[in-house]
Each structure stands twice: as C-alpha cells, then as structure tokens.
Amino acid sequence: MLSFIAIKRTLGLLGILLALPGCDAEPPAPGLGVSLARVSLPELDGSSVSLAQFRDKVLVLNFWATWCSPCREEMPALQALSEQLDPERYRVIGVNVDQDLNLVREFVLKYGISFLQLTDVSMAVSSDLLAIGFFPQTLIVDPQGVVKVSISGSRAWDDPVYYQPLLEAAGGR
C-alpha cells in the first residue's frame, strides 16, 4: 500500500507536469505551412506527377486508404467536389497510402472516382514530410504550393457552404 508521502509526491509531480507550457495544447495541424511545390508522386499506373504542374491552382489533397472506413465514405463527396469546381482554378487530388495498389484501382473503378489518384506507399510525403498520422487528412494548398488548411477526418466536401470558405482561405475565388 502506498504511503501518504508517496501519494503526495505523485500528485505533486503530476501537478508540475500539467502546469508545464504546452502540455494541454493541441499539436499543430499536419502539414500547415509546408511547401509541396517540389513534391512528385506516382499515379496508379506508375507514372510520376509533380505537384508543380498545378501551380496557380488551389489544390484539395486528400490523403486516404482503402482500409479506412471514413476515407471510403467521403470519396463520393470528394468526387462531387471535383465535378463542381472550376478546373482552371482548382484541382482535387487523392493521395492513397495503401500497399496494395490493386485494391485502390478496384475501389476507384467500382465507385466511379475519376479525379487524379496519386500514391504514397512509402508514406515519405504523408508521414515524413507532412506528419500525417490520421486518415483521412485533407490539405488545402494555395496556388504557390503551400499548405494553408489541414483538416482531419471526413467532411461534407459536396456542400459549398462547407468548402467555399476553405478554398477562399487558400487563395481561391
């Protein structure tokens, strides 16, 4: 049984730890402020795509996986978003982190997902560069390639009331 002094010391240490600055602060949102202008990722067919080719467009980059239920559920809304946005000013891009790209190909075919799908099998971009640890994670990237908004979890991407302020925050009109 713990003595009164041991309990008092434990509570004292706990109080000190809780009082330290930043102990209760949320970690920064993944990717905020990171430049993606030099990032290249493969498409599902293996060909490389540089995000620099989308310079002057606001990007909606959705990091997802087929094993992630919320990711699968929000795909139709992202497809609707890709169809609603002006392709001269915006681009919706999926970045899948699955190891088995055949599963990804089957999923996009089965559900009619036609917006660009890139892969990050090694998670060099999603995990190492952007510190994404939760899926789905959607980044809104400004026309210069800098991440302006980071959103964890699935959202109503087919609702202009939801997505328009986010796009405007990244320089969209």
XYZ file of N, CA, C and O in Angstrom:
692
model
N 0.838 -1.178 0.000
C 0.000 0.000 0.000
C 0.885 1.244 0.000
O 1.895 1.285 0.691
N 0.493 2.231 -0.783
C 1.275 3.449 -0.870
C 1.110 4.294 0.387
O 0.021 4.427 0.925
N 2.210 4.863 0.797
C 2.155 5.734 1.968
C 1.593 7.094 1.556
O 1.561 7.446 0.383
N 1.187 7.839 2.548
C 0.657 9.182 2.320
C 1.696 10.050 1.616
O 1.374 10.809 0.712
N 2.957 9.935 1.977
C 4.034 10.753 1.386
C 4.215 10.385 -0.088
O 4.377 11.256 -0.948
N 4.172 9.091 -0.419
C 4.323 8.662 -1.804
C 3.174 9.188 -2.663
O 3.391 9.637 -3.792
N 1.975 9.145 -2.113
C 0.814 9.663 -2.853
C 0.954 11.165 -3.055
O 0.712 11.688 -4.155
N 1.394 11.872 -2.026
C 1.557 13.324 -2.101
C 2.616 13.687 -3.146
O 2.430 14.610 -3.935
N 3.734 12.942 -3.182
C 4.792 13.193 -4.169
C 4.276 12.940 -5.588
O 4.540 13.708 -6.504
N 3.536 11.860 -5.774
C 2.997 11.531 -7.086
C 2.051 12.617 -7.569
O 2.129 13.060 -8.724
N 1.179 13.073 -6.687
C 0.251 14.144 -7.053
C 0.997 15.440 -7.341
O 0.637 16.195 -8.242
N 2.040 15.708 -6.580
C 2.852 16.905 -6.806
C 3.524 16.879 -8.161
O 3.533 17.873 -8.895
N 4.110 15.736 -8.522
C 4.736 15.590 -9.841
C 3.714 15.718 -10.957
O 3.970 16.347 -11.992
N 2.566 15.136 -10.770
C 1.505 15.241 -11.758
C 1.093 16.703 -11.946
O 0.906 17.164 -13.066
N 0.979 17.429 -10.850
C 0.630 18.851 -10.922
C 1.671 19.656 -11.673
O 1.344 20.526 -12.478
N 2.941 19.351 -11.452
C 4.017 20.055 -12.155
C 3.943 19.762 -13.650
O 4.055 20.661 -14.480
N 3.763 18.497 -13.999
C 3.685 18.136 -15.411
C 2.520 18.808 -16.117
O 2.635 19.258 -17.246
N 1.396 18.877 -15.449
C 0.222 19.515 -16.053
C 0.384 21.016 -16.182
O -0.228 21.637 -17.044
N 1.206 21.614 -15.349
C 1.403 23.061 -15.379
C 2.424 23.491 -16.424
O 2.521 24.667 -16.745
N 3.191 22.554 -16.970
C 4.189 22.916 -17.962
C 3.517 23.502 -19.191
O 2.467 23.040 -19.621
N 4.146 24.526 -19.799
C 3.556 25.117 -21.001
C 3.439 24.092 -22.123
O 4.340 23.311 -22.356
N 2.313 24.119 -22.790
C 2.104 23.257 -23.934
C 1.622 21.863 -23.616
O 1.389 21.082 -24.526
N 1.505 21.518 -22.364
C 1.075 20.161 -22.040
C -0.349 19.877 -22.485
O -0.672 18.756 -22.829
N -1.178 20.891 -22.482
C -2.553 20.664 -22.888
C -2.848 21.243 -24.269
O -3.958 21.176 -24.742
N -1.819 21.773 -24.916
C -2.024 22.363 -26.237
C -2.123 21.261 -27.287
O -1.456 20.243 -27.198
N -2.975 21.496 -28.281
C -3.087 20.556 -29.384
C -1.842 20.667 -30.242
O -1.304 21.753 -30.427
N -1.379 19.554 -30.792
C -0.246 19.639 -31.705
C -0.662 20.400 -32.962
O -1.844 20.460 -33.287
N 0.301 20.989 -33.654
C -0.062 21.721 -34.872
C -0.690 20.783 -35.898
O -0.385 19.595 -35.925
N -1.569 21.328 -36.710
C -2.230 20.528 -37.737
C -1.192 20.031 -38.738
O -0.281 20.780 -39.112
N -1.294 18.795 -39.161
C -0.316 18.232 -40.096
C -0.174 19.060 -41.365
O -1.156 19.443 -41.985
N 1.072 19.333 -41.722
C 1.378 19.957 -42.995
C 1.276 21.461 -43.080
O 1.740 22.046 -44.055
N 0.671 22.129 -42.111
C 0.469 23.577 -42.241
C 1.781 24.300 -42.519
O 2.777 24.095 -41.825
N 1.775 25.131 -43.563
C 2.939 25.928 -43.922
C 3.986 25.209 -44.753
O 4.939 25.827 -45.214
N 3.827 23.927 -44.976
C 4.804 23.156 -45.756
C 4.606 23.445 -47.246
O 3.485 23.493 -47.736
N 5.709 23.629 -47.956
C 5.642 23.803 -49.410
C 5.677 22.434 -50.085
O 6.543 21.612 -49.797
N 4.728 22.217 -50.980
C 4.660 20.971 -51.738
C 5.060 21.186 -53.197
O 4.884 20.303 -54.030
N 5.610 22.365 -53.495
C 5.933 22.736 -54.871
C 6.918 21.771 -55.530
O 6.910 21.610 -56.749
N 7.758 21.105 -54.754
C 8.760 20.194 -55.327
C 8.416 18.717 -55.129
O 9.239 17.855 -55.395
N 7.215 18.445 -54.673
C 6.807 17.057 -54.423
C 6.326 16.401 -55.712
O 5.560 16.989 -56.467
N 6.798 15.193 -55.929
C 6.328 14.356 -57.032
C 5.895 13.023 -56.453
O 6.558 12.490 -55.560
N 4.792 12.501 -56.956
C 4.278 11.204 -56.518
C 3.812 10.414 -57.737
O 3.399 11.012 -58.740
N 3.831 9.087 -57.633
C 3.355 8.289 -58.767
C 1.827 8.209 -58.830
O 1.155 8.241 -57.807
N 1.336 8.086 -60.064
C -0.074 7.774 -60.290
C -0.253 6.282 -60.100
O 0.728 5.538 -59.913
N -1.482 5.813 -60.181
C -1.754 4.386 -60.037
C -1.086 3.547 -61.131
O -0.805 2.372 -60.933
N -0.803 4.163 -62.279
C -0.131 3.438 -63.359
C 1.390 3.505 -63.246
O 2.109 2.976 -64.085
N 1.901 4.200 -62.237
C 3.337 4.280 -62.017
C 3.998 5.533 -62.564
O 5.131 5.836 -62.209
N 3.316 6.276 -63.443
C 3.921 7.495 -63.981
C 3.966 8.575 -62.906
O 3.083 8.668 -62.065
N 5.013 9.374 -62.941
C 5.237 10.381 -61.905
C 4.508 11.690 -62.218
O 4.455 12.120 -63.374
N 3.952 12.294 -61.178
C 3.257 13.571 -61.301
C 3.891 14.552 -60.322
O 4.003 14.269 -59.128
N 4.307 15.693 -60.826
C 4.851 16.746 -59.981
C 3.722 17.701 -59.612
O 2.973 18.146 -60.490
N 3.607 18.011 -58.335
C 2.563 18.964 -57.921
C 2.846 20.362 -58.471
O 1.933 21.186 -58.537
N 4.074 20.616 -58.902
C 4.414 21.916 -59.503
C 3.606 22.167 -60.770
O 3.363 23.322 -61.133
N 3.166 21.111 -61.445
C 2.385 21.299 -62.670
C 1.016 21.922 -62.384
O 0.344 22.379 -63.303
N 0.617 21.954 -61.115
C -0.671 22.556 -60.743
C -0.493 23.950 -60.159
O -1.408 24.484 -59.538
N 0.677 24.530 -60.363
C 0.943 25.887 -59.890
C -0.161 26.797 -60.427
O -0.658 26.594 -61.520
N -0.533 27.751 -59.644
C -1.601 28.704 -59.962
C -2.995 28.132 -59.759
O -3.983 28.759 -60.140
N -3.093 26.927 -59.173
C -4.393 26.359 -58.816
C -4.413 26.059 -57.326
O -3.384 25.744 -56.726
N -5.587 26.162 -56.745
C -5.772 25.710 -55.359
C -6.003 24.208 -55.419
O -6.839 23.735 -56.190
N -5.243 23.472 -54.611
C -5.366 22.014 -54.584
C -6.095 21.558 -53.333
O -5.887 22.104 -52.247
N -6.935 20.560 -53.511
C -7.557 19.848 -52.397
C -6.917 18.469 -52.417
O -7.244 17.640 -53.266
N -5.945 18.257 -51.513
C -5.213 16.990 -51.454
C -5.793 16.138 -50.343
O -5.703 16.493 -49.177
N -6.362 15.018 -50.717
C -6.981 14.132 -49.743
C -6.132 12.879 -49.575
O -5.977 12.104 -50.513
N -5.564 12.709 -48.376
C -4.766 11.530 -48.058
C -5.699 10.482 -47.477
O -6.391 10.746 -46.494
N -5.698 9.284 -48.079
C -6.691 8.276 -47.722
C -6.139 6.870 -47.922
O -5.053 6.685 -48.465
N -6.930 5.889 -47.483
C -6.593 4.477 -47.645
C -7.880 3.673 -47.795
O -8.916 4.049 -47.252
N -7.803 2.561 -48.510
C -8.997 1.732 -48.690
C -9.404 1.047 -47.389
O -10.571 0.712 -47.220
N -8.469 0.837 -46.462
C -8.782 0.194 -45.183
C -9.412 1.160 -44.183
O -9.814 0.759 -43.106
N -9.510 2.426 -44.548
C -10.045 3.478 -43.673
C -11.513 3.728 -44.030
O -11.823 4.278 -45.087
N -12.413 3.338 -43.137
C -13.846 3.476 -43.393
C -14.278 4.929 -43.658
O -14.980 5.191 -44.629
N -13.871 5.917 -42.828
C -14.253 7.302 -43.124
C -13.704 7.794 -44.468
O -14.337 8.602 -45.142
N -12.531 7.288 -44.842
C -11.956 7.655 -46.144
C -12.859 7.188 -47.279
O -13.155 7.950 -48.207
N -13.265 5.936 -47.208
C -14.129 5.376 -48.249
C -15.467 6.112 -48.297
O -15.999 6.371 -49.372
N -15.997 6.444 -47.117
C -17.299 7.112 -47.054
C -17.284 8.511 -47.653
O -18.279 8.963 -48.203
N -16.158 9.228 -47.551
C -16.136 10.605 -48.060
C -15.754 10.696 -49.537
O -15.868 11.752 -50.140
N -15.337 9.596 -50.139
C -14.926 9.621 -51.550
C -16.022 10.135 -52.490
O -15.724 10.934 -53.381
N -17.292 9.715 -52.356
C -18.313 10.267 -53.252
C -18.452 11.792 -53.134
O -18.665 12.476 -54.138
N -18.303 12.326 -51.933
C -18.390 13.782 -51.753
C -17.198 14.475 -52.411
O -17.341 15.552 -53.004
N -16.014 13.876 -52.324
C -14.845 14.444 -52.999
C -15.003 14.375 -54.515
O -14.604 15.296 -55.232
N -15.610 13.297 -54.994
C -15.884 13.187 -56.428
C -16.836 14.303 -56.855
O -16.613 14.968 -57.863
N -17.885 14.524 -56.071
C -18.835 15.612 -56.372
C -18.120 16.965 -56.352
O -18.366 17.805 -57.220
N -17.242 17.165 -55.383
C -16.479 18.421 -55.310
C -15.649 18.599 -56.574
O -15.635 19.687 -57.162
N -14.982 17.547 -56.998
C -14.135 17.656 -58.191
C -14.958 18.030 -59.423
O -14.455 18.699 -60.322
N -16.208 17.621 -59.453
C -17.085 17.941 -60.578
C -17.671 19.350 -60.477
O -18.037 19.943 -61.492
N -17.763 19.889 -59.263
C -18.347 21.216 -59.052
C -17.350 22.357 -59.264
O -17.742 23.457 -59.623
N -16.070 22.089 -59.018
C -15.077 23.154 -59.067
C -14.616 23.464 -60.488
O -14.557 22.578 -61.337
N -14.263 24.723 -60.702
C -13.727 25.173 -61.978
C -12.328 24.573 -62.154
O -11.417 24.896 -61.388
N -12.118 23.702 -63.158
C -10.818 23.044 -63.326
C -9.674 23.999 -63.697
O -8.516 23.636 -63.606
N -10.016 25.209 -64.091
C -8.970 26.206 -64.376
C -8.383 26.793 -63.096
O -7.287 27.338 -63.132
N -9.125 26.687 -61.999
C -8.680 27.302 -60.746
C -8.441 26.313 -59.611
O -7.764 26.644 -58.639
N -9.019 25.114 -59.709
C -8.951 24.150 -58.611
C -8.650 22.751 -59.142
O -8.990 22.420 -60.273
N -8.096 21.928 -58.232
C -7.868 20.523 -58.576
C -8.004 19.678 -57.321
O -7.401 19.977 -56.293
N -8.821 18.644 -57.394
C -8.952 17.673 -56.309
C -8.029 16.509 -56.656
O -8.073 15.994 -57.776
N -7.204 16.109 -55.690
C -6.259 15.016 -55.906
C -6.293 14.091 -54.695
O -6.181 14.545 -53.549
N -6.445 12.809 -54.947
C -6.364 11.815 -53.892
C -4.926 11.318 -53.785
O -4.252 11.151 -54.797
N -4.466 11.105 -52.557
C -3.150 10.511 -52.331
C -3.376 9.299 -51.435
O -3.679 9.430 -50.255
N -3.234 8.122 -52.044
C -3.522 6.885 -51.326
C -2.246 6.308 -50.732
O -1.195 6.346 -51.358
N -2.367 5.746 -49.519
C -1.200 5.202 -48.816
C -1.224 3.678 -48.721
O -0.402 3.090 -48.023
N -2.115 3.019 -49.434
C -2.198 1.557 -49.412
C -0.931 0.921 -49.961
O -0.294 1.469 -50.870
N -0.616 -0.261 -49.474
C 0.481 -1.055 -50.014
C 0.054 -1.794 -51.282
O 0.849 -1.981 -52.190
N -1.205 -2.202 -51.347
C -1.724 -2.965 -52.477
C -2.493 -2.026 -53.414
O -3.657 -1.692 -53.170
N -1.835 -1.605 -54.481
C -2.460 -0.653 -55.404
C -3.588 -1.274 -56.210
O -4.435 -0.559 -56.742
N -3.635 -2.596 -56.304
C -4.764 -3.240 -56.977
C -6.067 -2.965 -56.235
O -7.116 -2.761 -56.860
N -6.022 -2.945 -54.903
C -7.214 -2.601 -54.115
C -7.682 -1.178 -54.418
O -8.874 -0.906 -54.506
N -6.728 -0.275 -54.568
C -7.047 1.126 -54.865
C -7.681 1.227 -56.248
O -8.717 1.877 -56.415
N -7.073 0.564 -57.229
C -7.613 0.585 -58.596
C -9.041 0.036 -58.629
O -9.921 0.600 -59.275
N -9.265 -1.069 -57.935
C -10.608 -1.659 -57.870
C -11.602 -0.702 -57.221
O -12.732 -0.554 -57.692
N -11.181 -0.037 -56.146
C -12.073 0.880 -55.439
C -12.477 2.052 -56.333
O -13.662 2.366 -56.445
N -11.506 2.722 -56.953
C -11.841 3.897 -57.764
C -12.685 3.510 -58.977
O -13.571 4.266 -59.386
N -12.441 2.334 -59.529
C -13.246 1.854 -60.653
C -14.675 1.538 -60.210
O -15.648 1.991 -60.820
N -14.799 0.803 -59.109
C -16.115 0.399 -58.603
C -16.994 1.594 -58.248
O -18.193 1.599 -58.504
N -16.400 2.634 -57.661
C -17.183 3.779 -57.195
C -17.130 4.990 -58.126
O -17.621 6.057 -57.771
N -16.562 4.837 -59.303
C -16.570 5.910 -60.287
C -15.787 7.139 -59.861
O -16.189 8.264 -60.170
N -14.687 6.935 -59.175
C -13.847 8.056 -58.733
C -12.932 8.416 -59.896
O -12.061 7.624 -60.283
N -13.124 9.603 -60.457
C -12.371 9.970 -61.650
C -11.321 11.051 -61.410
O -10.521 11.323 -62.308
N -11.295 11.656 -60.222
C -10.259 12.662 -60.006
C -8.908 11.977 -59.810
O -8.827 10.797 -59.473
N -7.852 12.706 -60.071
C -6.492 12.177 -60.063
C -6.166 11.476 -58.748
O -6.413 12.014 -57.672
N -5.602 10.269 -58.869
C -5.188 9.492 -57.709
C -3.682 9.271 -57.777
O -3.166 8.710 -58.740
N -2.979 9.732 -56.749
C -1.549 9.510 -56.612
C -1.331 8.513 -55.483
O -2.251 8.234 -54.713
N -0.124 7.979 -55.379
C 0.168 7.007 -54.328
C 1.378 7.451 -53.510
O 2.292 8.088 -54.024
N 1.340 7.098 -52.245
C 2.443 7.378 -51.319
C 2.646 6.124 -50.466
O 2.489 6.137 -49.254
N 2.989 5.020 -51.144
C 3.113 3.722 -50.500
C 4.137 3.754 -49.360
O 3.903 3.195 -48.297
N 5.252 4.445 -49.570
C 6.297 4.516 -48.545
C 5.960 5.518 -47.446
O 6.635 5.568 -46.421
N 4.926 6.324 -47.679
C 4.482 7.388 -46.770
C 5.578 8.440 -46.530
O 5.588 9.122 -45.520
N 6.461 8.594 -47.506
C 7.521 9.585 -47.417
C 6.963 11.008 -47.387
O 7.496 11.880 -46.719
N 5.877 11.232 -48.097
C 5.257 12.561 -48.103
C 4.267 12.673 -46.950
O 4.358 13.586 -46.130
N 3.325 11.736 -46.871
C 2.258 11.844 -45.864
C 2.797 11.815 -44.437
O 2.430 12.650 -43.617
N 3.649 10.892 -44.138
C 4.141 10.748 -42.765
C 5.399 11.572 -42.514
O 5.458 12.373 -41.584
N 6.412 11.378 -43.359
C 7.701 12.022 -43.112
C 7.670 13.534 -43.329
O 8.127 14.288 -42.484
N 7.151 13.990 -44.450
C 7.139 15.423 -44.761
C 6.010 16.170 -44.051
O 6.214 17.247 -43.502
N 4.809 15.583 -44.048
C 3.630 16.301 -43.559
C 3.198 15.909 -42.143
O 2.328 16.552 -41.573
N 3.765 14.856 -41.591
C 3.437 14.382 -40.240
C 1.964 13.993 -40.089
O 1.365 14.199 -39.040
N 1.401 13.412 -41.140
C 0.021 12.937 -41.079
C 0.007 11.601 -40.343
O 0.735 10.688 -40.696
N -0.822 11.517 -39.330
C -0.924 10.289 -38.561
C -2.352 9.794 -38.456
O -2.638 8.842 -37.742
N -3.264 10.445 -39.167
C -4.691 10.152 -39.079
C -5.280 10.279 -40.473
O -4.953 11.217 -41.204
N -6.132 9.344 -40.861
C -6.766 9.387 -42.177
C -8.273 9.373 -42.020
O -8.762 8.766 -41.084
N -8.989 10.041 -42.888
C -8.489 10.881 -43.963
C -7.947 12.205 -43.433
O -8.379 12.694 -42.386
N -7.016 12.750 -44.173
C -6.454 14.071 -43.894
C -6.510 14.834 -45.200
O -6.016 14.349 -46.222
N -7.129 16.000 -45.181
C -7.248 16.796 -46.395
C -6.507 18.108 -46.210
O -6.678 18.789 -45.195
N -5.676 18.430 -47.185
C -4.905 19.664 -47.168
C -5.388 20.566 -48.282
O -5.593 20.108 -49.412
N -5.559 21.835 -47.966
C -5.885 22.838 -48.983
C -4.576 23.584 -49.242
O -3.994 24.166 -48.323
N -4.130 23.538 -50.490
C -2.830 24.068 -50.878
C -3.042 25.285 -51.767
O -3.826 25.238 -52.725
N -2.332 26.371 -51.450
C -2.507 27.607 -52.228
C -1.830 27.494 -53.593
O -1.106 26.531 -53.869
N -2.070 28.466 -54.488
C -1.511 28.393 -55.838
C 0.026 28.374 -55.900
O 0.593 28.025 -56.923
N 0.703 28.742 -54.825
C 2.161 28.680 -54.781
C 2.668 27.347 -54.229
O 3.866 27.133 -54.115
N 1.754 26.463 -53.842
C 2.146 25.143 -53.369
C 2.310 25.012 -51.870
O 2.845 24.019 -51.392
N 1.825 25.993 -51.102
C 1.973 25.970 -49.646
C 0.659 25.521 -48.993
O -0.410 26.005 -49.350
N 0.769 24.601 -48.035
C -0.412 24.103 -47.318
C -0.962 25.212 -46.430
O -0.276 25.714 -45.542
N -2.208 25.601 -46.672
C -2.853 26.675 -45.907
C -3.874 26.164 -44.898
O -4.135 26.808 -43.894
N -4.501 25.019 -45.192
C -5.542 24.469 -44.329
C -5.301 22.963 -44.222
O -4.973 22.313 -45.211
N -5.469 22.431 -43.008
C -5.306 20.995 -42.771
C -6.520 20.498 -41.999
O -6.835 21.032 -40.939
N -7.191 19.482 -42.541
C -8.441 19.009 -41.957
C -8.361 17.509 -41.703
O -8.151 16.730 -42.630
N -8.539 17.120 -40.452
C -8.537 15.703 -40.092
C -9.964 15.178 -40.087
O -10.876 15.845 -39.610
N -10.137 13.979 -40.622
C -11.451 13.352 -40.616
C -12.238 13.649 -41.879
O -11.877 14.502 -42.674
N -13.330 12.916 -42.046
C -14.158 13.091 -43.242
C -15.043 14.332 -43.092
O -15.389 14.738 -41.989
N -15.380 14.914 -44.232
C -16.165 16.145 -44.255
C -17.170 16.118 -45.402
O -17.115 15.286 -46.291
N -18.043 17.120 -45.402
C -19.093 17.265 -46.424
C -18.535 18.040 -47.616
O -18.899 19.187 -47.860
N -17.648 17.393 -48.377
C -16.989 18.075 -49.490
C -17.930 18.426 -50.634
O -17.563 19.210 -51.512
N -19.135 17.898 -50.634
C -20.084 18.225 -51.693
C -20.971 19.417 -51.314
O -21.838 19.811 -52.078
N -20.728 20.024 -50.161
C -21.528 21.149 -49.674
C -20.744 22.460 -49.813
O -19.789 22.690 -49.067
N -21.130 23.342 -50.761
C -20.406 24.601 -50.967
C -20.327 25.472 -49.707
O -19.356 26.202 -49.520
N -21.331 25.390 -48.844
C -21.299 26.169 -47.601
C -20.104 25.738 -46.749
O -19.482 26.553 -46.080
N -19.752 24.461 -46.820
C -18.594 23.971 -46.069
C -17.285 24.295 -46.782
O -16.363 24.848 -46.199
N -17.170 23.931 -48.066
C -15.866 24.005 -48.706
C -15.474 25.388 -49.227
O -14.294 25.699 -49.313
N -16.420 26.253 -49.557
C -16.061 27.553 -50.151
C -15.158 28.395 -49.240
O -14.155 28.917 -49.719
N -15.455 28.543 -47.947
C -14.542 29.329 -47.094
C -13.138 28.732 -47.014
O -12.152 29.466 -46.918
N -13.027 27.419 -47.075
C -11.722 26.769 -47.020
C -10.910 27.073 -48.271
O -9.717 27.378 -48.215
N -11.563 27.024 -49.427
C -10.882 27.330 -50.675
C -10.469 28.798 -50.739
O -9.391 29.129 -51.196
N -11.338 29.668 -50.241
C -11.013 31.088 -50.218
C -9.826 31.375 -49.307
O -9.000 32.242 -49.605
N -9.706 30.632 -48.205
C -8.585 30.821 -47.285
C -7.253 30.485 -47.953
O -6.202 30.972 -47.530
N -7.305 29.685 -49.001
C -6.084 29.295 -49.700
C -5.879 30.119 -50.986
O -5.036 29.773 -51.807
N -6.663 31.153 -51.157
C -6.486 31.998 -52.325
C -7.425 31.721 -53.469
O -7.260 32.250 -54.554
N -8.411 30.858 -53.237
C -9.400 30.584 -54.269
C -10.415 31.706 -54.354
O -10.586 32.470 -53.422
N -11.048 31.818 -55.494
C -12.051 32.878 -55.674
C -13.422 32.292 -55.766
O -13.687 31.252 -56.137
